[in-house]
XYZ file of C-alpha atoms in Angstrom:
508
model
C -68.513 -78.180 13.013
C -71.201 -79.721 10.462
C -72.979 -76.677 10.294
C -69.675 -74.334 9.865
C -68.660 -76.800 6.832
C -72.363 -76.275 5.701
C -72.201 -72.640 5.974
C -68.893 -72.557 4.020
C -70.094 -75.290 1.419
C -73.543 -72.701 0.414
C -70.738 -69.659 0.455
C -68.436 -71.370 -1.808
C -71.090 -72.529 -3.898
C -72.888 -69.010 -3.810
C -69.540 -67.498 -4.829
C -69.503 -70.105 -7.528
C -72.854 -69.256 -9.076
C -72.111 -65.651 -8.661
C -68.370 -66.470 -10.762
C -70.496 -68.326 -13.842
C -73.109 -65.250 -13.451
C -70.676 -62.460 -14.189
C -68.307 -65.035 -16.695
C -71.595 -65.358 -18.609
C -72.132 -61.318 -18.465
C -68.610 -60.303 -18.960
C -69.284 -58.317 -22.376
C -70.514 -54.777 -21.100
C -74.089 -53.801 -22.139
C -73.837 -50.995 -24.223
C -76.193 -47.513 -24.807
C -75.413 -44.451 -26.804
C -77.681 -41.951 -26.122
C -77.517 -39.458 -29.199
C -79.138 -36.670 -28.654
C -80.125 -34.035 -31.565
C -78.898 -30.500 -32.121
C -77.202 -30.248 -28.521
C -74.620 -27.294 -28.149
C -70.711 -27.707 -26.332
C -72.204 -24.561 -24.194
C -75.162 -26.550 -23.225
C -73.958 -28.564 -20.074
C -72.860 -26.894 -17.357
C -69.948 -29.392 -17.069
C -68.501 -27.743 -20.332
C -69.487 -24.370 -19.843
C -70.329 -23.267 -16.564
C -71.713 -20.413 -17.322
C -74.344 -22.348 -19.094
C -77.956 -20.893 -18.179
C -79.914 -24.621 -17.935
C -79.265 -27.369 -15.274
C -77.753 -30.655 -16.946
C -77.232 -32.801 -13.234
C -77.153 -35.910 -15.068
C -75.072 -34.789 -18.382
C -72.508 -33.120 -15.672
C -73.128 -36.623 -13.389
C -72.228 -39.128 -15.888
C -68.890 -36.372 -16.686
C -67.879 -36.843 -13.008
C -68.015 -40.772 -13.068
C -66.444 -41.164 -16.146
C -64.576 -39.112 -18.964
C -65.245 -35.969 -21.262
C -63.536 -35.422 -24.254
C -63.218 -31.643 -25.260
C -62.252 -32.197 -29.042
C -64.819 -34.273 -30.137
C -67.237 -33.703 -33.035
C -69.797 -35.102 -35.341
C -68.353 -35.631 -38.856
C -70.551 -33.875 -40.014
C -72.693 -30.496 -38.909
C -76.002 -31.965 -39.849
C -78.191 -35.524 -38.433
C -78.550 -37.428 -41.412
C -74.355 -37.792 -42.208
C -73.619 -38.047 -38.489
C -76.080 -40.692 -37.706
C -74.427 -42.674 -40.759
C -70.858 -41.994 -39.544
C -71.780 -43.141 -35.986
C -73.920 -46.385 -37.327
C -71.226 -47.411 -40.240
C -67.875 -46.047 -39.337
C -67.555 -44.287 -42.657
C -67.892 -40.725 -43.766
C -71.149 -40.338 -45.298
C -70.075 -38.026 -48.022
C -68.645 -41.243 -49.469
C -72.142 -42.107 -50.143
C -75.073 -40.881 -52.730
C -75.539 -38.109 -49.993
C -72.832 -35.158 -50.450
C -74.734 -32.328 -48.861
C -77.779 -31.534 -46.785
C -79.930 -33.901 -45.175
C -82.549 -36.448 -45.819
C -86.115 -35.826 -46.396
C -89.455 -37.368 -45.791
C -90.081 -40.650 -47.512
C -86.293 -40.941 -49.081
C -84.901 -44.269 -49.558
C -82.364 -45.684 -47.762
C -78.731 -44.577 -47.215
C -77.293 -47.150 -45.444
C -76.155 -50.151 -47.609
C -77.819 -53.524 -47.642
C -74.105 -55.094 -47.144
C -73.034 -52.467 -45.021
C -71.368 -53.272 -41.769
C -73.425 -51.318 -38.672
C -72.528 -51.385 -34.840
C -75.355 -53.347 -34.255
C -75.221 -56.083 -36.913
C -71.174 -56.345 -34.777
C -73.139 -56.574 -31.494
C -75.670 -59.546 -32.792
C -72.827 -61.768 -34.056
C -70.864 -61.177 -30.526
C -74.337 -62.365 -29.079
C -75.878 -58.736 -28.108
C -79.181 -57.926 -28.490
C -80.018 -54.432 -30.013
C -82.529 -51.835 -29.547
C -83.408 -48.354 -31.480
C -85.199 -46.219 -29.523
C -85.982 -42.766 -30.979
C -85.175 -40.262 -33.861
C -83.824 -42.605 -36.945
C -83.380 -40.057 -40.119
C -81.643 -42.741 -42.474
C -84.335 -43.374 -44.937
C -86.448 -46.376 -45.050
C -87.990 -48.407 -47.798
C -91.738 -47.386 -47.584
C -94.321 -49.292 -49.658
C -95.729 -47.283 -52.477
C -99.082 -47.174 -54.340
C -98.191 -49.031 -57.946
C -94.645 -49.532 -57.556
C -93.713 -46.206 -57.162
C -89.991 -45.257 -56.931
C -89.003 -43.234 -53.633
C -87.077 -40.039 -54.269
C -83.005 -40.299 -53.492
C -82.963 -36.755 -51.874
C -85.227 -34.664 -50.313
C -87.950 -33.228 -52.829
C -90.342 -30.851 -51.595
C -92.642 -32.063 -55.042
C -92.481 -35.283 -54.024
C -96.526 -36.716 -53.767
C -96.407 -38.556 -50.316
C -100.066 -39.809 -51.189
C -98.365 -42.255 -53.680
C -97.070 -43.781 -49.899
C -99.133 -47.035 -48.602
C -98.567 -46.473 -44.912
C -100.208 -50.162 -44.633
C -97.470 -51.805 -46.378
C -94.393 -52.928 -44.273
C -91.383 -51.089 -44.203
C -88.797 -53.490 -45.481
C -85.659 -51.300 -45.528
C -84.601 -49.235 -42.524
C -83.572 -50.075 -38.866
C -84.432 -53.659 -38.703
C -82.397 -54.373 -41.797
C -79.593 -52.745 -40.371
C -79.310 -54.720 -37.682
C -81.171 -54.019 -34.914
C -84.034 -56.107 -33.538
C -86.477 -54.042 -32.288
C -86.737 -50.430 -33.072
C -89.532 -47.821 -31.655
C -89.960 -44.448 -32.946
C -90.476 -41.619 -35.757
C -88.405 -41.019 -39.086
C -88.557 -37.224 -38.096
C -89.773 -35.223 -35.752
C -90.656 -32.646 -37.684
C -91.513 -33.930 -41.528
C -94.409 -36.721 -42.285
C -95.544 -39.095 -40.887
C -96.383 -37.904 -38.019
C -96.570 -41.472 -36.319
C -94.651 -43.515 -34.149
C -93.235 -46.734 -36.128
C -92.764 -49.892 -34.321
C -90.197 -52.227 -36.162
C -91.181 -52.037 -39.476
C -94.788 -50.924 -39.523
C -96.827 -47.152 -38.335
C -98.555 -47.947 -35.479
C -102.062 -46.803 -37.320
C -102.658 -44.601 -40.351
C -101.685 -41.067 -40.902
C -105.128 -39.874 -41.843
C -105.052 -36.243 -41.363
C -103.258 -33.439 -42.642
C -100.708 -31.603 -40.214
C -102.483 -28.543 -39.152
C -100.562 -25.359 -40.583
C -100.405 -24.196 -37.168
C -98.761 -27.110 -35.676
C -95.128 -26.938 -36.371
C -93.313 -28.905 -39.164
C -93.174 -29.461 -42.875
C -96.865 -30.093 -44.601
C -98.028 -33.669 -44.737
C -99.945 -36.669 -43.043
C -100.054 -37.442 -39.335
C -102.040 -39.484 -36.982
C -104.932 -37.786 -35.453
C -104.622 -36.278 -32.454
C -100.605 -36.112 -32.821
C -99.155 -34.234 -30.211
C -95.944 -33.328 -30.472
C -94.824 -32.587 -27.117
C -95.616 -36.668 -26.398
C -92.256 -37.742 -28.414
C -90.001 -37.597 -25.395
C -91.763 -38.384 -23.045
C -92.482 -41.675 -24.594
C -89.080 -42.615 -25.813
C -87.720 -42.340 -22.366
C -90.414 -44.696 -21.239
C -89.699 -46.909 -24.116
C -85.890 -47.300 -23.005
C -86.837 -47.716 -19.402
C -89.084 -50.556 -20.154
C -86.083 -51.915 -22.224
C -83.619 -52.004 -19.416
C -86.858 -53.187 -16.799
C -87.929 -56.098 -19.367
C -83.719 -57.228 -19.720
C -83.600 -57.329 -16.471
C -86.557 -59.238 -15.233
C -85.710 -61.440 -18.592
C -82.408 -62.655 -16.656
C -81.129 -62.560 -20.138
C -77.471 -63.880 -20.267
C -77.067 -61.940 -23.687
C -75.927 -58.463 -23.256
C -77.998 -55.440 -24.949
C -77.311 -52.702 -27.270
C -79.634 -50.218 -27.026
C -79.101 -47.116 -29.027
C -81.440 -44.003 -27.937
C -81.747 -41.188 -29.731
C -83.795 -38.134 -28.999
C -85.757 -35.526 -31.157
C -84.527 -33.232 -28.343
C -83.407 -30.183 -28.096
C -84.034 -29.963 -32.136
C -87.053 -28.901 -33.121
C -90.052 -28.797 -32.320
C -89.456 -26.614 -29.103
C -92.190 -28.018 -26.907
C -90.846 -29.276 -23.016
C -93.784 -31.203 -21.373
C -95.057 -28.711 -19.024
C -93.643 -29.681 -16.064
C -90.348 -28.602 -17.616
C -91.296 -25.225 -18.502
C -89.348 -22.359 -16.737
C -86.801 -25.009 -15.388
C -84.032 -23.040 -16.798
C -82.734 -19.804 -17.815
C -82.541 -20.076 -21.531
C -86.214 -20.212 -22.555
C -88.190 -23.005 -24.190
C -84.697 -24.198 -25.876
C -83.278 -24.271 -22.372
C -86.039 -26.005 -21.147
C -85.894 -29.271 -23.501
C -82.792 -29.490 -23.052
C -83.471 -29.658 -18.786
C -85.820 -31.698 -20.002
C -83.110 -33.995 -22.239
C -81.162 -34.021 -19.261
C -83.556 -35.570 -17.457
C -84.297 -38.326 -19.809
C -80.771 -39.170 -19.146
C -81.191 -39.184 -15.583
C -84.051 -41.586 -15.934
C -82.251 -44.085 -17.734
C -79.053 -43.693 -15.307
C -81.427 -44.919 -12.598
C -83.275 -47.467 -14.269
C -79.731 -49.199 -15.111
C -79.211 -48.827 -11.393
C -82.394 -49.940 -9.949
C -81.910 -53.019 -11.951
C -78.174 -54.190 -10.166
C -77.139 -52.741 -14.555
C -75.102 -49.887 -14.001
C -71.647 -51.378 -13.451
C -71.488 -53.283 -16.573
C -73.340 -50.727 -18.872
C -71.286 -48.508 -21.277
C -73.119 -44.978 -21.808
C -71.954 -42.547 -24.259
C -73.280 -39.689 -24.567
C -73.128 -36.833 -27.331
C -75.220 -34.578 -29.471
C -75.412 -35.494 -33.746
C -74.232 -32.297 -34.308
C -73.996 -28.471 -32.704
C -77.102 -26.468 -31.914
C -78.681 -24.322 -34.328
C -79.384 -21.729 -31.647
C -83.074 -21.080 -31.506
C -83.805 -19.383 -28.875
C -87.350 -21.158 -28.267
C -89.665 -19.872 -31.093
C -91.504 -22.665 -32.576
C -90.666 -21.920 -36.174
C -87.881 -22.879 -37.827
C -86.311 -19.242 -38.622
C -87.378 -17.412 -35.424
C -85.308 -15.559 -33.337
C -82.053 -17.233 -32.616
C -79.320 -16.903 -29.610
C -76.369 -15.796 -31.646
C -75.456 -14.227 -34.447
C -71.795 -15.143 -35.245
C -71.241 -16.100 -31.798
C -72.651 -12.940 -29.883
C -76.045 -12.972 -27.831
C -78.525 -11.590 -29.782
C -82.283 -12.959 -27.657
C -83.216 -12.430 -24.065
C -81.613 -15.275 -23.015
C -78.129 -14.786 -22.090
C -77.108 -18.297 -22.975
C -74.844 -19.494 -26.461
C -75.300 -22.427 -26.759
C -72.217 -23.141 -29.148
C -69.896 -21.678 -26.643
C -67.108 -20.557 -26.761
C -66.818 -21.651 -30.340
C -67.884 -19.476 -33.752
C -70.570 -20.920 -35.299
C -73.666 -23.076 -35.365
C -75.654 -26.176 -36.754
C -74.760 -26.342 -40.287
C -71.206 -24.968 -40.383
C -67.893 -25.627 -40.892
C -66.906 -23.499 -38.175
C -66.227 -25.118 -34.584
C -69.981 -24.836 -33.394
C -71.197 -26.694 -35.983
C -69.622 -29.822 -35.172
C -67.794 -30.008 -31.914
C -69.356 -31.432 -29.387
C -70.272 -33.260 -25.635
C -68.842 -36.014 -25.726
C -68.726 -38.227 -22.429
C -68.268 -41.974 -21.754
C -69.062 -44.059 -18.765
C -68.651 -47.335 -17.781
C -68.328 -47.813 -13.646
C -65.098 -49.310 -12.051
C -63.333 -49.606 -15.810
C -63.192 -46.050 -16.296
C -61.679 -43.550 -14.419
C -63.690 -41.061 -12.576
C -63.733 -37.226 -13.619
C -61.299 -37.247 -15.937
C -60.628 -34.757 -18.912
C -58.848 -35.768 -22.028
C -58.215 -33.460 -24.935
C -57.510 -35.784 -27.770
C -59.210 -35.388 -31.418
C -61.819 -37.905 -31.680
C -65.359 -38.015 -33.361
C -68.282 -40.130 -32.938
C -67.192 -41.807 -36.498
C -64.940 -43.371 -33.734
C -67.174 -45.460 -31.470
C -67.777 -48.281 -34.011
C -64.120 -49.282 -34.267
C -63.396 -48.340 -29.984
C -67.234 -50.679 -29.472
C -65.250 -53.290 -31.436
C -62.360 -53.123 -29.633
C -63.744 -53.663 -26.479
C -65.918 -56.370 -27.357
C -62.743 -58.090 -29.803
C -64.330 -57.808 -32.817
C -61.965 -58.039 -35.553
C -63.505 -55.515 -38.189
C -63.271 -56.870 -41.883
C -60.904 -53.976 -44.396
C -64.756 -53.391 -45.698
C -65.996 -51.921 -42.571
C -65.082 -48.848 -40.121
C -62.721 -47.444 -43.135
C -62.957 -43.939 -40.985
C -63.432 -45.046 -37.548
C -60.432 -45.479 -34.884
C -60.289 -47.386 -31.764
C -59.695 -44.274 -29.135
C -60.783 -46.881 -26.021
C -57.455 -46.562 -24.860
C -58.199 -42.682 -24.144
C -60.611 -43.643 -21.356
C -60.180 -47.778 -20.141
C -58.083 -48.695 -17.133
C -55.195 -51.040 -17.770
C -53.980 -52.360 -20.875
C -56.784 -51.993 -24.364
C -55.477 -52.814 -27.589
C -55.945 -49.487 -28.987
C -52.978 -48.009 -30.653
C -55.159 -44.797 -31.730
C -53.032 -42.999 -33.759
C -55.330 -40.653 -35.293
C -53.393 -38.942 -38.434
C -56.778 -36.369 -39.105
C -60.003 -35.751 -39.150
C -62.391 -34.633 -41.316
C -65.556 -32.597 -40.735
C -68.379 -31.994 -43.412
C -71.169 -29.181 -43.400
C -74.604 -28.970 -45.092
C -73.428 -26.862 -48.231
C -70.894 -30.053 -48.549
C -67.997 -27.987 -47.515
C -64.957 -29.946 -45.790
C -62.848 -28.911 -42.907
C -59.379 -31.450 -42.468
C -58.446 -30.956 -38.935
C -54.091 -31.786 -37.640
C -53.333 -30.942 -34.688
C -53.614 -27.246 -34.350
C -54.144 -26.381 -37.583
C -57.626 -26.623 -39.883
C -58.058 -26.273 -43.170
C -61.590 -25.697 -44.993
C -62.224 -25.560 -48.343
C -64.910 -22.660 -48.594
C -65.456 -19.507 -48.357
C -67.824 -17.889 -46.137
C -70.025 -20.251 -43.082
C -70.762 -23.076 -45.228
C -74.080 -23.149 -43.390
C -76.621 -21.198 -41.298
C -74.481 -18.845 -40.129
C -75.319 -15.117 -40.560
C -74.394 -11.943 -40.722
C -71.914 -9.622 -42.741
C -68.678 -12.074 -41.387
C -70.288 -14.754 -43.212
C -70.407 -12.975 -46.622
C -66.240 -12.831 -45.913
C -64.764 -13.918 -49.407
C -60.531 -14.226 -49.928
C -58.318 -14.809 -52.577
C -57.608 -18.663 -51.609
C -60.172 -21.635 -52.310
C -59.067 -22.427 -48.548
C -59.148 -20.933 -44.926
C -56.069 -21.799 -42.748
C -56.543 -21.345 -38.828
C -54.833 -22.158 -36.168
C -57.061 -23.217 -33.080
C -54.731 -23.170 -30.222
C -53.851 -19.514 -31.115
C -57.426 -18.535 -32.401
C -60.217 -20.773 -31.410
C -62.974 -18.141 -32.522
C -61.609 -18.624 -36.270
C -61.438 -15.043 -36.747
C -57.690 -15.078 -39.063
C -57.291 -17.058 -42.067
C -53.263 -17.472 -42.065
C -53.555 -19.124 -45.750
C -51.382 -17.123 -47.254
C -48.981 -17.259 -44.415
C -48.259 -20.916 -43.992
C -48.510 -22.479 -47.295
C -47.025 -25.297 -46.499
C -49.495 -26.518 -44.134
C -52.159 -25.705 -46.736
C -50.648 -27.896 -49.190
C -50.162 -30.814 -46.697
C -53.276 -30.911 -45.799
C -55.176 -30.077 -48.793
C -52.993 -33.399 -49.705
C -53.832 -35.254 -47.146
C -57.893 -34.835 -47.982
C -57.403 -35.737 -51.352
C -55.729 -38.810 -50.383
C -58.444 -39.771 -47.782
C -60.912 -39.388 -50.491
C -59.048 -40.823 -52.835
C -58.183 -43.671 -51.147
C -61.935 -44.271 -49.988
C -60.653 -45.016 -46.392
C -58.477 -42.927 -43.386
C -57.564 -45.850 -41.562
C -54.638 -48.066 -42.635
C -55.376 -51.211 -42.719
């Protein structure tokens, strides 16, 4: 009988420590992995008639939940990256078209509210691993100012790339960060935290791909995946084996399958779309990697993982430069490959048409989420910062999130306090065109693509500052009903002057 009382007294107290373990852990650890210029026709759980294996993108879609209305706000990285880190449209900021450029000075706000700054007062520690494209504060030769935009004239040898950075992903909020600005602009250098880990003292070869400026010697650029997913696996490894009781945030976010086209070579002829096919096998991977790291490491059950792509794909077809041959022209196949990557939408990168901004868009989270589900609710990735706070019970200040709605009710088991009542959303291209999205019915206010899109349909011109479509009956937005239902065009030409007006889309 003693030892049976022993026996039960090291169970109960086992049971105990294991109770205070998981009391201590009970916030989720959390990782978005954003990937870069990713089509809705990319994985094969969206399209099946995709032409490259995505095991893990399709994996983490069977364990957990895949929206198939989601989008980017906007159609290009820099906004989208913005929206996802602040909650807020980026066209309310300095920035109301294109993209950044090298060397540009910051976008988001000193005071600005971020997902990670959240995360560190609810005790998280938080982790950039990967692409960043927000402008940073370099350090300048004699005080000199760093353009705003992006300006091809600007002289990047006025940059001292021995100076700390002092404004950029440490100052908005997270505490480590490891990787490039871009992968395809200067410098071509990995940053750790706030300083480039050695000097840029060559100049890009003109036969290496990207835009003309200063790089580390011997910079190869088929190395930046490769090391970012070993980056985030030491991340997870090193929380683990720290027995950390503070959850992690770790946001990674790949150069992949944007350009430069270069999968490592073990990747090459993995799919059936070409190079492009290939890095994104190759992206899938990467995923697949981290998956099993969070497993290995007893992680998996209390780790969050959302996946999706900053915007749609531009649809190169694998040719290193930046206008070679592409898959589609207006949504038809137009390379080798028969693979469209936007599918079935019109569209690409760039646009205000579907392709340019709808996206994959999967969540997981192990025993809280149900398995293989499919939910076709309007949401964007602007969403995640108010959902992140939800789950966490973060009360977000009227300052913060203006644009971002808590949709964790869409995909948690049991009660959430979400309410998401989602009145519209807006979408934004690279010419600064908008799209204000109810239901069926979208409205844009351009005429023509709005983007990259080519080809005589995007030279199409009408009598009406807007284009009307409805995307139940016409998802290829071939007919512009404008002058058909005017009353929806007024309502919702309305309804985005108000949200812009107002400065916010959420009530408070």
């Amino acid at each position: 009988m003693k030892g049976g009382r022993l026996f039960f007294l090291s169970l109960y107290c086992l049971l105990l420590g294991s109770t205070a373990v998981s009391q201590n852990n009970e916030k989720p650890n959390i990782i978005i992995f954003l990937v870069d210029d990713m089509g809705y026709g990319d994985p094969q759980s969206y399209v099946s008639e995709s032409k490259i294996p995505t095991p893990n993108i399709d994996l983490l879609a069977a364990e957990g939940v895949k929206f198939l209305d989601a989008h980017s706000s906007s159609s290009v990285c820099t906004p989208s990256r913005y929206s996802i880190l602040t909650g807020r449209y980026a066209w309310r900021t300095r920035l109301k078209s294109h993209v950044l450029g090298p060397y540009n000075a910051p976008l988001i706000e000193a005071d600005r509210l971020t997902i990670p700054k959240m995360l560190k007062e609810k005790g998280y520690k938080t982790a950039l691993i990967g692409k960043w494209h927000l402008g940073m504060k370099w350090g300048t030769k004699d005080g000199a100012a760093l353009p705003l935009f992006w300006d091809r004239n600007f002289d990047n040898s006025l940059i001292d790339h021995s100076k700390p950075i002092t404004e950029g992903p440490l100052t908005a909020g997270f505490d480590t960060f490891f990787g490039v600005d871009l992968p395809n602009m200067p410098p071509y250098i990995f940053i750790e935290n706030d300083r480039v880990q050695g000097i840029p003292s060559v100049k890009k070869p003109k036969n290496m791909y990207g835009t003309p400026g200063m790089m580390l010697p011997n910079w190869e650029l088929d190395e930046l995946l490769p090391t970012f997913m070993n980056r985030a696996v030491d991340y997870i490894d090193h929380h683990a084996t720290e027995k950390s009781e503070n959850p992690f945030f770790l946001q990674l976010t790949t150069t992949s399958p944007h350009t430069p086209i270069v999968p490592s070579k073990e990747f090459i002829g993995k799919s059936q779309a070409g190079p492009y096919g290939d890095l994104v096998f190759q992206t899938d991977f990467v995923l697949g990697e981290i998956r099993a790291a969070l497993k290995r490491n007893g992680l998996l059950e209390n780790t969050i993982i959302i996946f999706t792509s900053d915007n749609g794909s531009p649809a190169r077809a694998g040719d290193p430069h930046i206008h070679g041959k592409k898959f589609q022209e207006i949504g038809s196949v137009t390379s080798m490959y028969d693979h469209v990557p936007n599918a079935p939408w019109r569209g690409i990168k760039a646009d205000i048409f579907e392709g340019g901004h709808r996206v994959p868009f999967i969540v997981s989270w192990p025993n809280r989420i149900p398995k293989n589900k499919i939910s076709d609710e309007l949401i964007s990735s602007i969403d995640i910062m108010a959902s992140i706070a939800s789950i966490v019970d973060y009360e977000l200040p009227d300052d913060a999130a203006e644009d971002s709605f808590d949709f964790s009710r869409l995909f948690l088991k049991g009660k959430t306090k979400s309410k998401f009542k989602r009145e519209a959303l807006i979408n934004h291209s690279i010419d600064g065109s908008f799209a204000i999205r109810k239901g069926r019915w979208k409205l844009t206010t351009q005429n023509g693509s709005g983007g990259w899109t080519f080809g005589p349909e995007s030279k199409f011109k009408s009598e009406s500052p807007y284009q009307l479509y409805d995307l139940e009956s016409d998802p290829k937005e071939s007919q512009n009903l404008w002058d058909k239902n005017p009353e929806i065009v007024n309502e919702l030409a309305q309804l985005l002057e108000k949200y812009k007006r107002e400065n916010r889309s959420v009530k408070k």
